[in-house]
């Protein structure tokens, strides 16, 4: 499969597939990288489009930028990549994983700030309510909001530090709008988002929800990936 490196909004990105009038913008989750786009490209490129993938801060070639893996740093990058896509392709789809979906919601929900039209959106194990997740992290870490406000940052045993600045940002920037044709893939054993939270989001914004029984937040086993790939192909029919 054809692969070239391009400058997408000031960041190095990988462009997969033969020339087309349509592109799928791939946004990885935490721990991911732009090379993940290859697996998605093997599904979508034969369907007549290209795939554009790039590293978010702190990931892949940008591992040294871990401190920049925050919404206020990522949002401008996603919008820059979307600007690049709008300038080059007539049609754009979006595929986002986990926290990549949350960053996408914040980046593209407000048409007054940033206007784009995605024909289709695919969310895999999306984080749709970050405040809900942070509240769960309080329980896991056995700390409370008052402690976090005093200390500003609290390390945790599960590797994700709690940040007062992050929580304040989340509360000031709720997800209030999403008007794209969106399909969600969710695993019944997702340990970050409860099914009721996902269903509420899907119902509120008219998203199509597919639940994989025994699926996890991170789709990684051969069976889970086979299910995910079949879902992608089915969604595109």
PDB file of C-alpha atoms in Angstrom:
ATOM      1  CA  UNK A   1       0.000   0.000   0.000  1.00  0.00           C
ATOM      2  CA  UNK A   2       1.256   3.446  -0.892  1.00  0.00           C
ATOM      3  CA  UNK A   3       2.549   5.505   2.043  1.00  0.00           C
ATOM      4  CA  UNK A   4       4.131   8.946   1.977  1.00  0.00           C
ATOM      5  CA  UNK A   5       5.124  11.478   4.629  1.00  0.00           C
ATOM      6  CA  UNK A   6       3.433  14.869   4.397  1.00  0.00           C
ATOM      7  CA  UNK A   7       3.337  18.116   6.342  1.00  0.00           C
ATOM      8  CA  UNK A   8      -0.185  18.349   7.725  1.00  0.00           C
ATOM      9  CA  UNK A   9      -0.776  21.636   9.494  1.00  0.00           C
ATOM     10  CA  UNK A  10       2.853  21.982  10.542  1.00  0.00           C
ATOM     11  CA  UNK A  11       3.219  18.402  11.803  1.00  0.00           C
ATOM     12  CA  UNK A  12       4.695  15.379  10.072  1.00  0.00           C
ATOM     13  CA  UNK A  13       1.978  12.926   9.081  1.00  0.00           C
ATOM     14  CA  UNK A  14       1.586   9.708   7.140  1.00  0.00           C
ATOM     15  CA  UNK A  15      -0.710   9.587   4.132  1.00  0.00           C
ATOM     16  CA  UNK A  16      -1.866   6.125   3.142  1.00  0.00           C
ATOM     17  CA  UNK A  17      -3.403   4.979  -0.141  1.00  0.00           C
ATOM     18  CA  UNK A  18      -3.703   6.070  -3.735  1.00  0.00           C
ATOM     19  CA  UNK A  19      -4.856   9.549  -4.757  1.00  0.00           C
ATOM     20  CA  UNK A  20      -8.511  10.132  -3.974  1.00  0.00           C
ATOM     21  CA  UNK A  21     -11.055  12.922  -3.510  1.00  0.00           C
ATOM     22  CA  UNK A  22     -11.786  11.659   0.004  1.00  0.00           C
ATOM     23  CA  UNK A  23      -9.660  11.279   3.124  1.00  0.00           C
ATOM     24  CA  UNK A  24     -10.190   9.728   6.541  1.00  0.00           C
ATOM     25  CA  UNK A  25      -8.490  11.641   9.366  1.00  0.00           C
ATOM     26  CA  UNK A  26      -7.264   9.104  11.955  1.00  0.00           C
ATOM     27  CA  UNK A  27      -6.786  10.250  15.577  1.00  0.00           C
ATOM     28  CA  UNK A  28      -5.143   7.679  17.863  1.00  0.00           C
ATOM     29  CA  UNK A  29      -5.718   7.265  21.588  1.00  0.00           C
ATOM     30  CA  UNK A  30      -3.341   7.331  24.543  1.00  0.00           C
ATOM     31  CA  UNK A  31      -0.385   5.070  23.898  1.00  0.00           C
ATOM     32  CA  UNK A  32      -1.056   5.022  20.157  1.00  0.00           C
ATOM     33  CA  UNK A  33       0.892   6.425  17.239  1.00  0.00           C
ATOM     34  CA  UNK A  34       0.511   7.446  13.616  1.00  0.00           C
ATOM     35  CA  UNK A  35       1.589   3.993  12.388  1.00  0.00           C
ATOM     36  CA  UNK A  36      -1.727   2.646  13.686  1.00  0.00           C
ATOM     37  CA  UNK A  37      -3.221   4.333  10.659  1.00  0.00           C
ATOM     38  CA  UNK A  38      -1.921   1.502   8.483  1.00  0.00           C
ATOM     39  CA  UNK A  39      -4.400  -1.025   9.864  1.00  0.00           C
ATOM     40  CA  UNK A  40      -7.274   1.398   9.355  1.00  0.00           C
ATOM     41  CA  UNK A  41      -5.963   2.254   5.893  1.00  0.00           C
ATOM     42  CA  UNK A  42      -6.044  -1.408   4.894  1.00  0.00           C
ATOM     43  CA  UNK A  43      -9.786  -1.298   5.541  1.00  0.00           C
ATOM     44  CA  UNK A  44     -10.730   2.100   4.155  1.00  0.00           C
ATOM     45  CA  UNK A  45      -8.309   2.689   1.269  1.00  0.00           C
ATOM     46  CA  UNK A  46      -9.762  -0.184  -0.795  1.00  0.00           C
ATOM     47  CA  UNK A  47     -13.117   1.571  -0.350  1.00  0.00           C
ATOM     48  CA  UNK A  48     -11.867   4.551  -2.345  1.00  0.00           C
ATOM     49  CA  UNK A  49     -10.262   6.943   0.106  1.00  0.00           C
ATOM     50  CA  UNK A  50      -6.937   7.841   1.686  1.00  0.00           C
ATOM     51  CA  UNK A  51      -6.044   7.852   5.385  1.00  0.00           C
ATOM     52  CA  UNK A  52      -4.102  10.609   7.146  1.00  0.00           C
ATOM     53  CA  UNK A  53      -2.523   9.804  10.520  1.00  0.00           C
ATOM     54  CA  UNK A  54      -0.126  11.676  12.785  1.00  0.00           C
ATOM     55  CA  UNK A  55       1.384  11.498  16.272  1.00  0.00           C
ATOM     56  CA  UNK A  56      -0.239  13.436  19.082  1.00  0.00           C
ATOM     57  CA  UNK A  57       2.068  15.100  21.656  1.00  0.00           C
ATOM     58  CA  UNK A  58       3.901  12.596  23.840  1.00  0.00           C
ATOM     59  CA  UNK A  59       3.423   9.751  21.364  1.00  0.00           C
ATOM     60  CA  UNK A  60       5.450   8.093  18.635  1.00  0.00           C
ATOM     61  CA  UNK A  61       8.096  10.449  17.283  1.00  0.00           C
ATOM     62  CA  UNK A  62       6.891  13.101  19.764  1.00  0.00           C
ATOM     63  CA  UNK A  63       7.439  11.140  22.965  1.00  0.00           C
ATOM     64  CA  UNK A  64       9.441  14.011  24.439  1.00  0.00           C
ATOM     65  CA  UNK A  65       6.323  16.247  24.353  1.00  0.00           C
ATOM     66  CA  UNK A  66       4.399  14.405  27.076  1.00  0.00           C
ATOM     67  CA  UNK A  67       3.536  17.627  28.911  1.00  0.00           C
ATOM     68  CA  UNK A  68       1.627  18.810  25.823  1.00  0.00           C
ATOM     69  CA  UNK A  69      -0.871  15.915  25.791  1.00  0.00           C
ATOM     70  CA  UNK A  70      -3.693  18.157  26.986  1.00  0.00           C
ATOM     71  CA  UNK A  71      -6.870  19.409  25.292  1.00  0.00           C
ATOM     72  CA  UNK A  72      -5.641  22.994  25.065  1.00  0.00           C
ATOM     73  CA  UNK A  73      -2.534  21.853  23.178  1.00  0.00           C
ATOM     74  CA  UNK A  74      -4.150  19.137  21.056  1.00  0.00           C
ATOM     75  CA  UNK A  75      -7.220  21.075  19.861  1.00  0.00           C
ATOM     76  CA  UNK A  76      -5.190  23.517  17.696  1.00  0.00           C
ATOM     77  CA  UNK A  77      -3.290  20.573  16.203  1.00  0.00           C
ATOM     78  CA  UNK A  78      -6.456  18.719  15.230  1.00  0.00           C
ATOM     79  CA  UNK A  79      -7.891  21.847  13.672  1.00  0.00           C
ATOM     80  CA  UNK A  80      -4.654  22.425  11.752  1.00  0.00           C
ATOM     81  CA  UNK A  81      -4.790  18.856  10.421  1.00  0.00           C
ATOM     82  CA  UNK A  82      -8.421  19.429   9.453  1.00  0.00           C
ATOM     83  CA  UNK A  83      -7.446  22.665   7.663  1.00  0.00           C
ATOM     84  CA  UNK A  84      -4.876  20.712   5.697  1.00  0.00           C
ATOM     85  CA  UNK A  85      -7.509  18.109   4.852  1.00  0.00           C
ATOM     86  CA  UNK A  86     -10.032  20.724   3.745  1.00  0.00           C
ATOM     87  CA  UNK A  87      -7.463  22.301   1.443  1.00  0.00           C
ATOM     88  CA  UNK A  88      -6.622  19.026  -0.283  1.00  0.00           C
ATOM     89  CA  UNK A  89      -9.714  16.795  -0.321  1.00  0.00           C
ATOM     90  CA  UNK A  90     -13.353  17.363  -1.237  1.00  0.00           C
ATOM     91  CA  UNK A  91     -14.687  14.897   1.321  1.00  0.00           C
ATOM     92  CA  UNK A  92     -13.475  14.098   4.842  1.00  0.00           C
ATOM     93  CA  UNK A  93     -14.265  11.326   7.332  1.00  0.00           C
ATOM     94  CA  UNK A  94     -13.028  11.100  10.925  1.00  0.00           C
ATOM     95  CA  UNK A  95     -11.909   8.029  12.872  1.00  0.00           C
ATOM     96  CA  UNK A  96     -10.937   8.626  16.514  1.00  0.00           C
ATOM     97  CA  UNK A  97     -10.001   6.270  19.341  1.00  0.00           C
ATOM     98  CA  UNK A  98     -10.565   6.699  23.089  1.00  0.00           C
ATOM     99  CA  UNK A  99      -9.271  10.096  24.250  1.00  0.00           C
ATOM    100  CA  UNK A 100      -8.692  10.951  20.598  1.00  0.00           C
ATOM    101  CA  UNK A 101     -12.489  11.002  20.313  1.00  0.00           C
ATOM    102  CA  UNK A 102     -12.745  13.362  23.288  1.00  0.00           C
ATOM    103  CA  UNK A 103     -10.197  15.717  21.742  1.00  0.00           C
ATOM    104  CA  UNK A 104     -12.140  15.553  18.469  1.00  0.00           C
ATOM    105  CA  UNK A 105     -15.413  16.416  20.203  1.00  0.00           C
ATOM    106  CA  UNK A 106     -13.828  19.498  21.743  1.00  0.00           C
ATOM    107  CA  UNK A 107     -12.106  20.485  18.485  1.00  0.00           C
ATOM    108  CA  UNK A 108     -15.040  20.218  16.091  1.00  0.00           C
ATOM    109  CA  UNK A 109     -18.290  20.599  18.037  1.00  0.00           C
ATOM    110  CA  UNK A 110     -18.503  24.400  17.885  1.00  0.00           C
ATOM    111  CA  UNK A 111     -19.145  25.597  14.316  1.00  0.00           C
ATOM    112  CA  UNK A 112     -18.832  29.205  15.461  1.00  0.00           C
ATOM    113  CA  UNK A 113     -15.179  28.538  16.356  1.00  0.00           C
ATOM    114  CA  UNK A 114     -14.279  26.016  13.681  1.00  0.00           C
ATOM    115  CA  UNK A 115     -16.382  24.939  10.723  1.00  0.00           C
ATOM    116  CA  UNK A 116     -15.895  21.557   9.087  1.00  0.00           C
ATOM    117  CA  UNK A 117     -18.167  18.951   7.554  1.00  0.00           C
ATOM    118  CA  UNK A 118     -17.364  15.303   8.191  1.00  0.00           C
ATOM    119  CA  UNK A 119     -19.367  12.919   6.025  1.00  0.00           C
ATOM    120  CA  UNK A 120     -18.916  10.106   8.531  1.00  0.00           C
ATOM    121  CA  UNK A 121     -17.424   9.817  12.004  1.00  0.00           C
ATOM    122  CA  UNK A 122     -16.223   6.566  13.575  1.00  0.00           C
ATOM    123  CA  UNK A 123     -15.546   6.486  17.331  1.00  0.00           C
ATOM    124  CA  UNK A 124     -13.801   3.446  18.814  1.00  0.00           C
ATOM    125  CA  UNK A 125     -14.100   3.188  22.630  1.00  0.00           C
ATOM    126  CA  UNK A 126     -14.652   6.951  22.893  1.00  0.00           C
ATOM    127  CA  UNK A 127     -14.196   9.017  26.022  1.00  0.00           C
ATOM    128  CA  UNK A 128     -17.428  11.022  25.789  1.00  0.00           C
ATOM    129  CA  UNK A 129     -17.571  12.375  29.357  1.00  0.00           C
ATOM    130  CA  UNK A 130     -14.170  13.335  30.724  1.00  0.00           C
ATOM    131  CA  UNK A 131     -15.499  14.695  34.027  1.00  0.00           C
ATOM    132  CA  UNK A 132     -17.143  11.336  34.663  1.00  0.00           C
ATOM    133  CA  UNK A 133     -13.804   9.602  34.041  1.00  0.00           C
ATOM    134  CA  UNK A 134     -11.916  11.993  36.308  1.00  0.00           C
ATOM    135  CA  UNK A 135     -14.448  11.347  39.087  1.00  0.00           C
ATOM    136  CA  UNK A 136     -13.788   7.620  38.682  1.00  0.00           C
ATOM    137  CA  UNK A 137     -10.074   8.323  38.918  1.00  0.00           C
ATOM    138  CA  UNK A 138     -10.684  10.089  42.251  1.00  0.00           C
ATOM    139  CA  UNK A 139     -12.132   6.820  43.565  1.00  0.00           C
ATOM    140  CA  UNK A 140      -9.344   4.688  42.125  1.00  0.00           C
ATOM    141  CA  UNK A 141      -6.696   6.970  43.652  1.00  0.00           C
ATOM    142  CA  UNK A 142      -8.580   7.390  46.955  1.00  0.00           C
ATOM    143  CA  UNK A 143      -8.356  11.190  46.822  1.00  0.00           C
ATOM    144  CA  UNK A 144     -10.949  13.944  46.646  1.00  0.00           C
ATOM    145  CA  UNK A 145     -11.451  17.196  44.800  1.00  0.00           C
ATOM    146  CA  UNK A 146     -10.405  19.340  47.768  1.00  0.00           C
ATOM    147  CA  UNK A 147      -7.024  17.597  47.924  1.00  0.00           C
ATOM    148  CA  UNK A 148      -6.518  18.062  44.202  1.00  0.00           C
ATOM    149  CA  UNK A 149      -7.365  21.758  44.389  1.00  0.00           C
ATOM    150  CA  UNK A 150      -4.748  22.204  47.112  1.00  0.00           C
ATOM    151  CA  UNK A 151      -1.991  20.102  45.548  1.00  0.00           C
ATOM    152  CA  UNK A 152      -2.771  20.934  41.869  1.00  0.00           C
ATOM    153  CA  UNK A 153      -1.282  17.620  40.666  1.00  0.00           C
ATOM    154  CA  UNK A 154      -1.540  14.223  42.374  1.00  0.00           C
ATOM    155  CA  UNK A 155       0.393  11.190  41.044  1.00  0.00           C
ATOM    156  CA  UNK A 156      -1.493   7.900  41.000  1.00  0.00           C
ATOM    157  CA  UNK A 157      -0.596   4.220  41.110  1.00  0.00           C
ATOM    158  CA  UNK A 158      -2.313   3.613  37.763  1.00  0.00           C
ATOM    159  CA  UNK A 159       0.024   6.003  35.943  1.00  0.00           C
ATOM    160  CA  UNK A 160      -2.362   8.863  35.184  1.00  0.00           C
ATOM    161  CA  UNK A 161      -1.729  11.922  37.368  1.00  0.00           C
ATOM    162  CA  UNK A 162      -4.746  13.912  38.450  1.00  0.00           C
ATOM    163  CA  UNK A 163      -4.545  17.583  37.472  1.00  0.00           C
ATOM    164  CA  UNK A 164      -6.603  20.451  38.866  1.00  0.00           C
ATOM    165  CA  UNK A 165      -5.918  22.520  35.734  1.00  0.00           C
ATOM    166  CA  UNK A 166      -7.258  19.676  33.590  1.00  0.00           C
ATOM    167  CA  UNK A 167     -10.431  19.307  35.677  1.00  0.00           C
ATOM    168  CA  UNK A 168     -11.124  23.042  35.539  1.00  0.00           C
ATOM    169  CA  UNK A 169     -10.696  23.016  31.756  1.00  0.00           C
ATOM    170  CA  UNK A 170     -13.054  20.047  31.378  1.00  0.00           C
ATOM    171  CA  UNK A 171     -15.775  21.770  33.387  1.00  0.00           C
ATOM    172  CA  UNK A 172     -15.408  25.002  31.455  1.00  0.00           C
ATOM    173  CA  UNK A 173     -15.554  23.204  28.105  1.00  0.00           C
ATOM    174  CA  UNK A 174     -18.423  20.688  28.122  1.00  0.00           C
ATOM    175  CA  UNK A 175     -19.433  18.686  25.062  1.00  0.00           C
ATOM    176  CA  UNK A 176     -22.627  20.456  24.058  1.00  0.00           C
ATOM    177  CA  UNK A 177     -23.026  19.728  20.347  1.00  0.00           C
ATOM    178  CA  UNK A 178     -22.262  17.019  17.786  1.00  0.00           C
ATOM    179  CA  UNK A 179     -24.079  17.090  14.457  1.00  0.00           C
ATOM    180  CA  UNK A 180     -22.174  14.547  12.366  1.00  0.00           C
ATOM    181  CA  UNK A 181     -23.263  11.124  11.159  1.00  0.00           C
ATOM    182  CA  UNK A 182     -21.523   9.143  13.893  1.00  0.00           C
ATOM    183  CA  UNK A 183     -21.069   5.447  14.639  1.00  0.00           C
ATOM    184  CA  UNK A 184     -19.685   4.221  17.952  1.00  0.00           C
ATOM    185  CA  UNK A 185     -17.973   0.919  18.717  1.00  0.00           C
ATOM    186  CA  UNK A 186     -17.942   0.041  22.420  1.00  0.00           C
ATOM    187  CA  UNK A 187     -16.729  -3.013  24.353  1.00  0.00           C
ATOM    188  CA  UNK A 188     -18.984  -4.360  27.102  1.00  0.00           C
ATOM    189  CA  UNK A 189     -15.944  -4.702  29.392  1.00  0.00           C
ATOM    190  CA  UNK A 190     -14.749  -1.127  28.880  1.00  0.00           C
ATOM    191  CA  UNK A 191     -13.316  -0.087  32.260  1.00  0.00           C
ATOM    192  CA  UNK A 192     -13.283   3.675  31.560  1.00  0.00           C
ATOM    193  CA  UNK A 193     -16.772   4.537  30.282  1.00  0.00           C
ATOM    194  CA  UNK A 194     -19.886   2.763  31.595  1.00  0.00           C
ATOM    195  CA  UNK A 195     -22.425   1.687  28.997  1.00  0.00           C
ATOM    196  CA  UNK A 196     -25.039   4.092  30.415  1.00  0.00           C
ATOM    197  CA  UNK A 197     -22.697   7.026  29.757  1.00  0.00           C
ATOM    198  CA  UNK A 198     -22.121   5.897  26.176  1.00  0.00           C
ATOM    199  CA  UNK A 199     -25.827   5.293  25.580  1.00  0.00           C
ATOM    200  CA  UNK A 200     -26.721   8.731  26.926  1.00  0.00           C
ATOM    201  CA  UNK A 201     -24.263  10.357  24.550  1.00  0.00           C
ATOM    202  CA  UNK A 202     -25.436   8.260  21.606  1.00  0.00           C
ATOM    203  CA  UNK A 203     -29.094   9.051  22.310  1.00  0.00           C
ATOM    204  CA  UNK A 204     -28.446  12.755  22.813  1.00  0.00           C
ATOM    205  CA  UNK A 205     -26.643  13.172  19.495  1.00  0.00           C
ATOM    206  CA  UNK A 206     -28.301  10.463  17.417  1.00  0.00           C
ATOM    207  CA  UNK A 207     -25.259   8.191  17.097  1.00  0.00           C
ATOM    208  CA  UNK A 208     -25.409   4.562  16.018  1.00  0.00           C
ATOM    209  CA  UNK A 209     -24.043   2.359  18.812  1.00  0.00           C
ATOM    210  CA  UNK A 210     -22.535  -1.115  18.375  1.00  0.00           C
ATOM    211  CA  UNK A 211     -21.559  -3.072  21.502  1.00  0.00           C
ATOM    212  CA  UNK A 212     -19.103  -5.941  21.317  1.00  0.00           C
ATOM    213  CA  UNK A 213     -19.787  -8.419  24.086  1.00  0.00           C
ATOM    214  CA  UNK A 214     -16.571  -9.185  25.991  1.00  0.00           C
ATOM    215  CA  UNK A 215     -14.851  -6.316  24.170  1.00  0.00           C
ATOM    216  CA  UNK A 216     -12.486  -4.129  26.214  1.00  0.00           C
ATOM    217  CA  UNK A 217     -11.638  -0.442  26.081  1.00  0.00           C
ATOM    218  CA  UNK A 218      -8.502  -1.296  24.128  1.00  0.00           C
ATOM    219  CA  UNK A 219      -9.369  -3.432  21.123  1.00  0.00           C
ATOM    220  CA  UNK A 220      -6.228  -5.535  20.744  1.00  0.00           C
ATOM    221  CA  UNK A 221      -6.887  -9.287  20.668  1.00  0.00           C
ATOM    222  CA  UNK A 222      -7.250 -10.982  17.266  1.00  0.00           C
ATOM    223  CA  UNK A 223     -10.982 -11.518  17.914  1.00  0.00           C
ATOM    224  CA  UNK A 224     -11.524  -7.904  18.994  1.00  0.00           C
ATOM    225  CA  UNK A 225      -9.649  -6.539  15.990  1.00  0.00           C
ATOM    226  CA  UNK A 226     -11.552  -8.836  13.660  1.00  0.00           C
ATOM    227  CA  UNK A 227     -14.795  -7.515  15.120  1.00  0.00           C
ATOM    228  CA  UNK A 228     -13.585  -3.906  14.820  1.00  0.00           C
ATOM    229  CA  UNK A 229     -12.539  -4.399  11.205  1.00  0.00           C
ATOM    230  CA  UNK A 230     -15.854  -6.008  10.313  1.00  0.00           C
ATOM    231  CA  UNK A 231     -17.653  -3.114  12.001  1.00  0.00           C
ATOM    232  CA  UNK A 232     -15.690  -0.608   9.910  1.00  0.00           C
ATOM    233  CA  UNK A 233     -16.584  -2.381   6.685  1.00  0.00           C
ATOM    234  CA  UNK A 234     -20.224  -2.731   7.658  1.00  0.00           C
ATOM    235  CA  UNK A 235     -20.478   0.960   8.609  1.00  0.00           C
ATOM    236  CA  UNK A 236     -19.188   2.022   5.228  1.00  0.00           C
ATOM    237  CA  UNK A 237     -21.790   0.101   3.207  1.00  0.00           C
TER     238      UNK A 237
END
